[in-house]
Amino acid sequence: MARGIDEFDLIRRYFAPLTNGEPGALGLRDDAAWIRPDSGMELVVSADAIVSGVHFPTSTKPADVARRALRVNLSDIAAKGARPCCYTLALQLPDTVDEDWAAAFVSGLAGDQETYGVFLLGGDTTRTPGPLSLSINIFGQAIENKMIKRSSAGVDDDVYVSGTIGDAALGLASIMGDLAVDDAEDRAFLEGRFLQPEPRVSLGPALVGTAAASADVSDGLVADLGHICAASGVSAEIQQHRVPFSGAARRVVTDSQPLWTKLLTGGDDYEIVFTAPASARDRVISIASATGVSIMRIGRTIPVTDGIPAVSVRDETDNIVEAGFGGYRHFAGDVTRG
Ligand code: ADP
Ligand code: MG
């Protein structure tokens, strides 16, 4: 490995302690690992890779790279109503990676392992002539047959979203120097929302039995709601003025519609967008207070009118918002940024 740290050193000294002594990880000394779900539970599995310069700026600190990689995966598990348990880590490291980088990267993972109650199960380490990239496979547990899918939204469901939307898109624009956020506190908040997303690990499992369909917001609110619509064969209308925006986002965006559109479509929020029948409204309110996560009802699902599921955005006077995407986006091919 680059600069005096070889692969086996890296695994033994840095990664093996992250297994927390879990028997199934076999101390990272075997070809594979094992996990056994609790009785009545099934394993929920997801993978997400991130690439330097594509999914995070090349200047991102190693601990933030680690946290981001883990948290985007935790978010997928949460959105399915499952509890995370463990993960594998595949690393493609360029020559610029040295021991300091490895130590900082591992400290980022260790902190989040404690926060989220997960451990490392195994992985793979290779060198690359390309940019740093890492891929995590995450495993969680859901009650048998209770994983919340994208495909089970009904017509006339309410549409909800957790937390606030658009902060991370503004934060990334600020980090990249494309957006000036004058207030230092607002800037730190917005950039923090990009660098250290907060996966909704307590909300997701609490939605089991209440949410009809759900997805995490990684591609953008409109796109991810669109994924639910495409999978479920419904359309949706959301009201822009009901979408929850943070104080910092409101101060930055003021009355610029292109910037509002950026919030709705920007992505990297790692909130949960879900649908539930109107009969579940009281339960959704209880779930918000029990988990301490704000949940906003932002619209509803409607029948598909012209054969293609679509998401439309409306303003306070119920007009379709003339945004960059025309306020109306179809999800025929359901292609995403990935
Ligand atoms: P193989 O040659 O069979 O691919 P490796 O030598 O790559 O095995 O890996 C040896 C052990 O180290 C395995 O248990 C593997 O899971 C673990 N390992 C390798 N890289 C990582 C990593 N980045 N994170 C966690 N575990 C790793
Ligand atoms: Mg290997």
Short mmCIF file of C-alpha atoms and ligand atoms in Angstrom, two decimals:
data_model
loop_
_atom_site.label_atom_id
_atom_site.label_comp_id
_atom_site.label_asym_id
_atom_site.label_seq_id
_atom_site.Cartn_x
_atom_site.Cartn_y
_atom_site.Cartn_z
CA MET A 1 0.00 0.00 0.00
CA ALA A 2 1.01 3.60 -0.53
CA ARG A 3 3.55 5.35 1.68
CA GLY A 4 4.61 2.56 3.96
CA ILE A 5 1.23 1.16 4.91
CA ASP A 6 0.47 -2.25 3.47
CA GLU A 7 -2.93 -3.80 3.02
CA PHE A 8 -2.49 -6.36 5.77
CA ASP A 9 -1.33 -3.73 8.25
CA LEU A 10 -4.31 -1.63 7.37
CA ILE A 11 -6.69 -4.51 7.96
CA ARG A 12 -5.08 -5.75 11.17
CA ARG A 13 -4.37 -2.45 12.87
CA TYR A 14 -7.13 -0.22 11.63
CA PHE A 15 -10.06 -2.28 10.42
CA ALA A 16 -10.05 -5.35 12.69
CA PRO A 17 -10.85 -3.26 15.82
CA LEU A 18 -13.97 -1.98 14.05
CA THR A 19 -15.48 -5.48 14.22
CA ASN A 20 -16.05 -4.87 17.96
CA GLY A 21 -15.11 -8.52 18.53
CA GLU A 22 -18.32 -9.72 16.87
CA PRO A 23 -17.90 -13.48 16.39
CA GLY A 24 -19.26 -13.50 12.82
CA ALA A 25 -16.56 -11.10 11.62
CA LEU A 26 -13.89 -13.68 12.59
CA GLY A 27 -11.43 -10.88 13.33
CA LEU A 28 -11.20 -10.13 9.58
CA ARG A 29 -9.01 -13.23 9.31
CA ASP A 30 -11.20 -15.37 7.11
CA ASP A 31 -12.44 -15.37 3.52
CA ALA A 32 -15.96 -14.48 4.55
CA ALA A 33 -18.09 -13.60 7.55
CA TRP A 34 -21.46 -14.70 8.81
CA ILE A 35 -24.51 -13.03 10.31
CA ARG A 36 -27.66 -14.56 11.73
CA PRO A 37 -30.86 -12.53 11.87
CA ASP A 38 -32.94 -12.63 15.06
CA SER A 39 -35.92 -14.96 14.94
CA GLY A 40 -38.90 -13.48 13.12
CA MET A 41 -36.66 -11.01 11.33
CA GLU A 42 -35.26 -10.89 7.82
CA LEU A 43 -32.07 -9.33 6.52
CA VAL A 44 -32.41 -6.13 4.53
CA VAL A 45 -29.39 -5.43 2.34
CA SER A 46 -28.29 -2.36 0.46
CA ALA A 47 -25.13 -1.04 -1.21
CA ASP A 48 -23.97 2.46 -2.05
CA ALA A 49 -20.65 3.49 -3.51
CA ILE A 50 -19.20 6.99 -3.36
CA VAL A 51 -16.42 8.39 -5.53
CA SER A 52 -14.17 11.35 -4.76
CA GLY A 53 -14.93 14.25 -7.05
CA VAL A 54 -18.32 12.78 -7.95
CA HIS A 55 -20.22 12.26 -4.70
CA PHE A 56 -18.08 14.47 -2.48
CA PRO A 57 -15.53 17.23 -3.19
CA THR A 58 -11.93 16.02 -3.38
CA SER A 59 -11.13 18.37 -0.45
CA THR A 60 -13.40 16.43 1.93
CA LYS A 61 -11.65 15.38 5.15
CA PRO A 62 -11.14 11.61 5.59
CA ALA A 63 -13.41 11.38 8.66
CA ASP A 64 -16.18 13.10 6.71
CA VAL A 65 -15.66 10.73 3.78
CA ALA A 66 -16.05 7.81 6.19
CA ARG A 67 -19.16 9.22 7.85
CA ARG A 68 -20.75 10.09 4.54
CA ALA A 69 -20.16 6.61 3.12
CA LEU A 70 -21.69 4.94 6.15
CA ARG A 71 -24.57 7.36 6.60
CA VAL A 72 -25.86 7.23 3.03
CA ASN A 73 -26.13 3.48 3.53
CA LEU A 74 -27.75 3.77 6.96
CA SER A 75 -30.32 6.01 5.32
CA ASP A 76 -31.35 3.30 2.84
CA ILE A 77 -31.85 0.80 5.65
CA ALA A 78 -33.84 3.30 7.73
CA ALA A 79 -36.13 4.15 4.82
CA LYS A 80 -37.06 0.48 4.56
CA GLY A 81 -38.20 0.33 8.19
CA ALA A 82 -35.20 -1.77 9.18
CA ARG A 83 -32.57 -1.45 11.92
CA PRO A 84 -28.94 -1.45 10.80
CA CYS A 85 -26.63 -4.09 12.15
CA CYS A 86 -23.32 -4.29 10.26
CA TYR A 87 -21.56 -3.51 7.01
CA THR A 88 -18.76 -4.49 4.68
CA LEU A 89 -16.35 -1.95 3.21
CA ALA A 90 -14.67 -2.11 -0.20
CA LEU A 91 -11.96 0.51 -0.59
CA GLN A 92 -10.17 1.62 -3.74
CA LEU A 93 -7.28 3.75 -2.57
CA PRO A 94 -5.04 5.98 -4.68
CA ASP A 95 -1.34 6.33 -3.87
CA THR A 96 -1.92 9.62 -2.07
CA VAL A 97 -3.51 7.79 0.85
CA ASP A 98 -1.12 7.51 3.79
CA GLU A 99 -1.26 6.35 7.39
CA ASP A 100 -2.62 9.69 8.68
CA TRP A 101 -5.44 9.43 6.19
CA ALA A 102 -6.21 5.86 7.30
CA ALA A 103 -6.21 6.81 10.99
CA ALA A 104 -8.56 9.76 10.44
CA PHE A 105 -10.82 7.71 8.17
CA VAL A 106 -11.09 4.92 10.74
CA SER A 107 -11.80 7.37 13.56
CA GLY A 108 -14.72 8.71 11.52
CA LEU A 109 -16.07 5.17 11.13
CA ALA A 110 -15.51 4.34 14.80
CA GLY A 111 -17.47 7.38 16.00
CA ASP A 112 -20.40 6.58 13.75
CA GLN A 113 -20.35 2.90 14.65
CA GLU A 114 -20.96 3.95 18.23
CA THR A 115 -23.63 6.48 17.29
CA TYR A 116 -25.57 4.06 15.13
CA GLY A 117 -24.81 0.72 16.80
CA VAL A 118 -23.20 -1.02 13.84
CA PHE A 119 -19.96 -2.94 13.32
CA LEU A 120 -17.64 -3.85 10.45
CA LEU A 121 -18.02 -7.35 9.07
CA GLY A 122 -15.43 -7.52 6.30
CA GLY A 123 -14.40 -5.93 3.07
CA ASP A 124 -11.81 -5.59 0.37
CA THR A 125 -8.91 -3.22 -0.17
CA THR A 126 -7.29 -2.44 -3.50
CA ARG A 127 -5.19 0.28 -5.04
CA THR A 128 -6.45 2.35 -7.89
CA PRO A 129 -4.87 4.73 -10.41
CA GLY A 130 -8.17 6.60 -10.32
CA PRO A 131 -9.90 8.64 -7.63
CA LEU A 132 -10.56 7.35 -4.13
CA SER A 133 -13.75 5.38 -4.05
CA LEU A 134 -15.47 3.27 -1.49
CA SER A 135 -18.42 1.02 -1.47
CA ILE A 136 -20.37 -0.16 1.53
CA ASN A 137 -22.76 -3.07 1.76
CA ILE A 138 -25.01 -2.61 4.72
CA PHE A 139 -27.16 -5.19 6.48
CA GLY A 140 -30.17 -4.45 8.64
CA GLN A 141 -33.05 -6.36 10.14
CA ALA A 142 -36.74 -5.85 9.46
CA ILE A 143 -39.70 -7.75 10.82
CA GLU A 144 -40.52 -10.53 8.35
CA ASN A 145 -42.61 -9.24 5.43
CA LYS A 146 -42.67 -5.72 6.89
CA MET A 147 -39.96 -4.01 4.88
CA ILE A 148 -41.46 -0.76 3.59
CA LYS A 149 -41.26 -0.81 -0.20
CA ARG A 150 -41.38 1.90 -2.84
CA SER A 151 -44.08 0.08 -4.72
CA SER A 152 -46.94 0.04 -2.21
CA ALA A 153 -48.30 3.59 -2.33
CA GLY A 154 -52.04 3.86 -2.96
CA VAL A 155 -54.04 6.58 -4.70
CA ASP A 156 -55.17 9.34 -2.32
CA ASP A 157 -52.39 8.64 0.16
CA ASP A 158 -50.92 11.61 1.99
CA VAL A 159 -47.30 12.38 1.14
CA TYR A 160 -44.95 13.22 4.00
CA VAL A 161 -41.30 14.14 4.38
CA SER A 162 -39.11 14.25 7.48
CA GLY A 163 -36.75 17.01 8.63
CA THR A 164 -35.89 19.80 6.21
CA ILE A 165 -35.22 19.67 2.49
CA GLY A 166 -32.55 21.38 0.40
CA ASP A 167 -29.96 22.24 3.06
CA ALA A 168 -27.39 19.81 1.69
CA ALA A 169 -27.74 21.07 -1.89
CA LEU A 170 -27.08 24.61 -0.68
CA GLY A 171 -24.25 23.37 1.53
CA LEU A 172 -22.57 21.61 -1.39
CA ALA A 173 -22.94 24.72 -3.57
CA SER A 174 -21.30 26.73 -0.80
CA ILE A 175 -18.43 24.24 -0.41
CA MET A 176 -17.87 24.34 -4.19
CA GLY A 177 -17.81 28.15 -4.18
CA ASP A 178 -20.93 28.35 -6.36
CA LEU A 179 -23.07 30.01 -3.71
CA ALA A 180 -22.14 32.77 -1.24
CA VAL A 181 -23.65 32.22 2.20
CA ASP A 182 -22.66 35.35 4.12
CA ASP A 183 -23.77 34.34 7.60
CA ALA A 184 -21.08 32.07 9.09
CA GLU A 185 -23.52 30.11 11.25
CA ASP A 186 -25.86 29.45 8.34
CA ARG A 187 -22.91 28.43 6.19
CA ALA A 188 -21.66 25.95 8.80
CA PHE A 189 -25.15 24.51 9.23
CA LEU A 190 -25.75 24.04 5.49
CA GLU A 191 -22.31 22.57 4.77
CA GLY A 192 -22.69 20.28 7.78
CA ARG A 193 -25.96 18.98 6.38
CA PHE A 194 -24.06 17.92 3.25
CA LEU A 195 -20.94 16.55 4.94
CA GLN A 196 -22.64 14.83 7.85
CA PRO A 197 -26.16 13.81 6.91
CA GLU A 198 -28.31 12.42 9.71
CA PRO A 199 -29.94 9.19 8.57
CA ARG A 200 -33.37 8.79 10.15
CA VAL A 201 -32.58 5.53 11.90
CA SER A 202 -35.23 5.88 14.61
CA LEU A 203 -37.98 7.19 12.33
CA GLY A 204 -37.72 4.43 9.70
CA PRO A 205 -38.56 1.45 11.93
CA ALA A 206 -41.27 3.52 13.66
CA LEU A 207 -43.05 3.88 10.30
CA VAL A 208 -43.60 0.14 9.92
CA GLY A 209 -47.33 -0.53 9.89
CA THR A 210 -48.12 3.13 9.16
CA ALA A 211 -46.27 4.12 5.97
CA ALA A 212 -47.62 2.59 2.78
CA ALA A 213 -44.46 3.26 0.76
CA SER A 214 -41.20 5.05 1.45
CA ALA A 215 -37.80 6.03 0.08
CA ASP A 216 -34.88 8.02 1.37
CA VAL A 217 -34.22 11.39 -0.23
CA SER A 218 -30.85 11.02 -1.92
CA ASP A 219 -31.54 12.11 -5.52
CA GLY A 220 -33.83 14.99 -4.52
CA LEU A 221 -37.34 15.23 -3.09
CA VAL A 222 -39.07 15.35 -6.49
CA ALA A 223 -36.97 12.51 -7.93
CA ASP A 224 -37.30 10.21 -4.93
CA LEU A 225 -41.02 10.79 -4.61
CA GLY A 226 -41.02 10.08 -8.33
CA HIS A 227 -39.38 6.72 -7.67
CA ILE A 228 -42.22 5.84 -5.30
CA CYS A 229 -44.75 6.98 -7.90
CA ALA A 230 -43.11 5.03 -10.72
CA ALA A 231 -42.91 1.86 -8.61
CA SER A 232 -46.48 2.23 -7.33
CA GLY A 233 -48.16 3.38 -10.54
CA VAL A 234 -49.48 6.64 -9.07
CA SER A 235 -48.78 10.34 -9.56
CA ALA A 236 -48.28 12.91 -6.79
CA GLU A 237 -48.86 16.58 -6.17
CA ILE A 238 -46.84 18.45 -3.62
CA GLN A 239 -47.34 21.99 -2.38
CA GLN A 240 -44.13 23.97 -2.38
CA HIS A 241 -45.20 26.10 0.60
CA ARG A 242 -45.71 22.99 2.74
CA VAL A 243 -42.25 21.56 2.08
CA PRO A 244 -40.14 22.06 5.22
CA PHE A 245 -37.17 24.37 4.69
CA SER A 246 -34.72 25.36 7.40
CA GLY A 247 -34.29 28.95 8.56
CA ALA A 248 -30.84 28.97 6.98
CA ALA A 249 -32.22 27.78 3.62
CA ARG A 250 -34.98 30.40 3.70
CA ARG A 251 -32.50 33.17 4.39
CA VAL A 252 -30.30 32.10 1.50
CA VAL A 253 -33.03 31.44 -1.05
CA THR A 254 -35.35 34.41 -0.32
CA ASP A 255 -37.59 34.84 -3.37
CA SER A 256 -35.52 33.16 -6.07
CA GLN A 257 -37.62 30.45 -7.75
CA PRO A 258 -34.57 28.79 -9.38
CA LEU A 259 -33.12 28.36 -5.90
CA TRP A 260 -36.41 26.97 -4.55
CA THR A 261 -36.25 24.49 -7.38
CA LYS A 262 -32.71 23.60 -6.36
CA LEU A 263 -33.99 22.78 -2.88
CA LEU A 264 -36.77 20.55 -4.17
CA THR A 265 -34.57 18.71 -6.63
CA GLY A 266 -31.06 19.03 -5.20
CA GLY A 267 -30.71 15.80 -3.26
CA ASP A 268 -28.38 14.51 -0.53
CA ASP A 269 -30.99 15.26 2.13
CA TYR A 270 -31.16 11.72 3.53
CA GLU A 271 -34.59 12.43 4.89
CA ILE A 272 -37.47 9.97 4.44
CA VAL A 273 -40.29 10.65 1.98
CA PHE A 274 -43.28 8.36 2.51
CA THR A 275 -46.96 7.96 1.85
CA ALA A 276 -49.72 6.87 4.20
CA PRO A 277 -53.50 6.70 3.94
CA ALA A 278 -55.43 9.64 5.39
CA SER A 279 -56.67 7.34 8.18
CA ALA A 280 -53.08 7.27 9.53
CA ARG A 281 -52.73 11.02 10.17
CA ASP A 282 -52.97 10.79 13.97
CA ARG A 283 -50.46 7.94 14.03
CA VAL A 284 -47.98 9.92 11.94
CA ILE A 285 -48.21 12.79 14.42
CA SER A 286 -47.57 10.38 17.32
CA ILE A 287 -44.58 8.88 15.50
CA ALA A 288 -43.09 12.36 14.99
CA SER A 289 -43.35 13.15 18.68
CA ALA A 290 -42.16 9.70 19.80
CA THR A 291 -39.04 9.86 17.59
CA GLY A 292 -38.40 13.58 17.94
CA VAL A 293 -38.22 13.94 14.15
CA SER A 294 -40.36 16.59 12.50
CA ILE A 295 -42.65 15.23 9.79
CA MET A 296 -44.54 17.43 7.35
CA ARG A 297 -47.50 16.47 5.20
CA ILE A 298 -46.61 18.01 1.85
CA GLY A 299 -49.12 16.64 -0.64
CA ARG A 300 -50.97 13.58 -1.84
CA THR A 301 -50.95 10.87 -4.44
CA ILE A 302 -53.40 11.00 -7.35
CA PRO A 303 -54.27 8.71 -10.25
CA VAL A 304 -51.94 8.67 -13.25
CA THR A 305 -53.56 10.80 -15.95
CA ASP A 306 -51.55 10.47 -19.17
CA GLY A 307 -50.09 7.02 -18.70
CA ILE A 308 -46.86 8.12 -17.03
CA PRO A 309 -46.48 8.62 -13.27
CA ALA A 310 -45.53 12.23 -12.54
CA VAL A 311 -44.82 14.57 -9.65
CA SER A 312 -46.16 18.10 -9.88
CA VAL A 313 -45.33 21.02 -7.61
CA ARG A 314 -47.97 23.65 -6.86
CA ASP A 315 -47.82 27.06 -5.20
CA GLU A 316 -50.14 28.57 -2.58
CA THR A 317 -52.69 29.53 -5.20
CA ASP A 318 -52.67 25.93 -6.52
CA ASN A 319 -50.93 26.86 -9.77
CA ILE A 320 -48.24 24.56 -11.08
CA VAL A 321 -44.92 26.13 -10.18
CA GLU A 322 -43.01 27.16 -13.27
CA ALA A 323 -39.69 25.84 -12.06
CA GLY A 324 -36.64 24.63 -13.99
CA PHE A 325 -38.39 21.33 -14.58
CA GLY A 326 -41.69 23.04 -15.34
CA GLY A 327 -43.07 22.03 -11.95
CA TYR A 328 -44.05 18.75 -13.50
CA ARG A 329 -41.73 15.82 -13.88
CA HIS A 330 -42.47 12.47 -15.46
CA PHE A 331 -40.95 9.23 -14.30
CA ALA A 332 -41.30 6.96 -17.30
CA GLY A 333 -37.69 5.77 -17.53
CA ASP A 334 -37.10 6.46 -13.85
CA VAL A 335 -33.45 7.30 -14.50
CA THR A 336 -31.49 8.74 -11.61
CA ARG A 337 -28.09 10.19 -10.91
CA GLY A 338 -27.11 7.06 -8.94
P1 ADP B 1 -9.26 -12.14 -0.20
O1 ADP B 1 -7.86 -12.24 -0.67
O2 ADP B 1 -9.96 -13.42 0.00
O3 ADP B 1 -10.05 -11.11 -0.95
P2 ADP B 1 -8.38 -10.27 1.64
O4 ADP B 1 -6.96 -10.58 1.87
O5 ADP B 1 -8.76 -9.20 0.67
O6 ADP B 1 -9.11 -11.59 1.27
O7 ADP B 1 -9.06 -9.92 3.00
C1 ADP B 1 -8.67 -10.55 4.19
C2 ADP B 1 -9.66 -10.21 5.26
O8 ADP B 1 -9.67 -8.81 5.48
C3 ADP B 1 -11.10 -10.59 4.92
O9 ADP B 1 -11.70 -11.04 6.10
C4 ADP B 1 -11.71 -9.29 4.48
O10 ADP B 1 -13.09 -9.26 4.79
C5 ADP B 1 -10.95 -8.29 5.32
N1 ADP B 1 -10.83 -6.96 4.68
C6 ADP B 1 -10.08 -6.60 3.61
N2 ADP B 1 -10.22 -5.28 3.33
C7 ADP B 1 -11.10 -4.80 4.24
C8 ADP B 1 -11.68 -3.54 4.47
N3 ADP B 1 -11.43 -2.48 3.68
N4 ADP B 1 -12.53 -3.42 5.49
C9 ADP B 1 -12.84 -4.48 6.26
N5 ADP B 1 -12.34 -5.69 6.10
C10 ADP B 1 -11.47 -5.87 5.10
MG MG B 2 -9.81 -9.38 -1.04
#
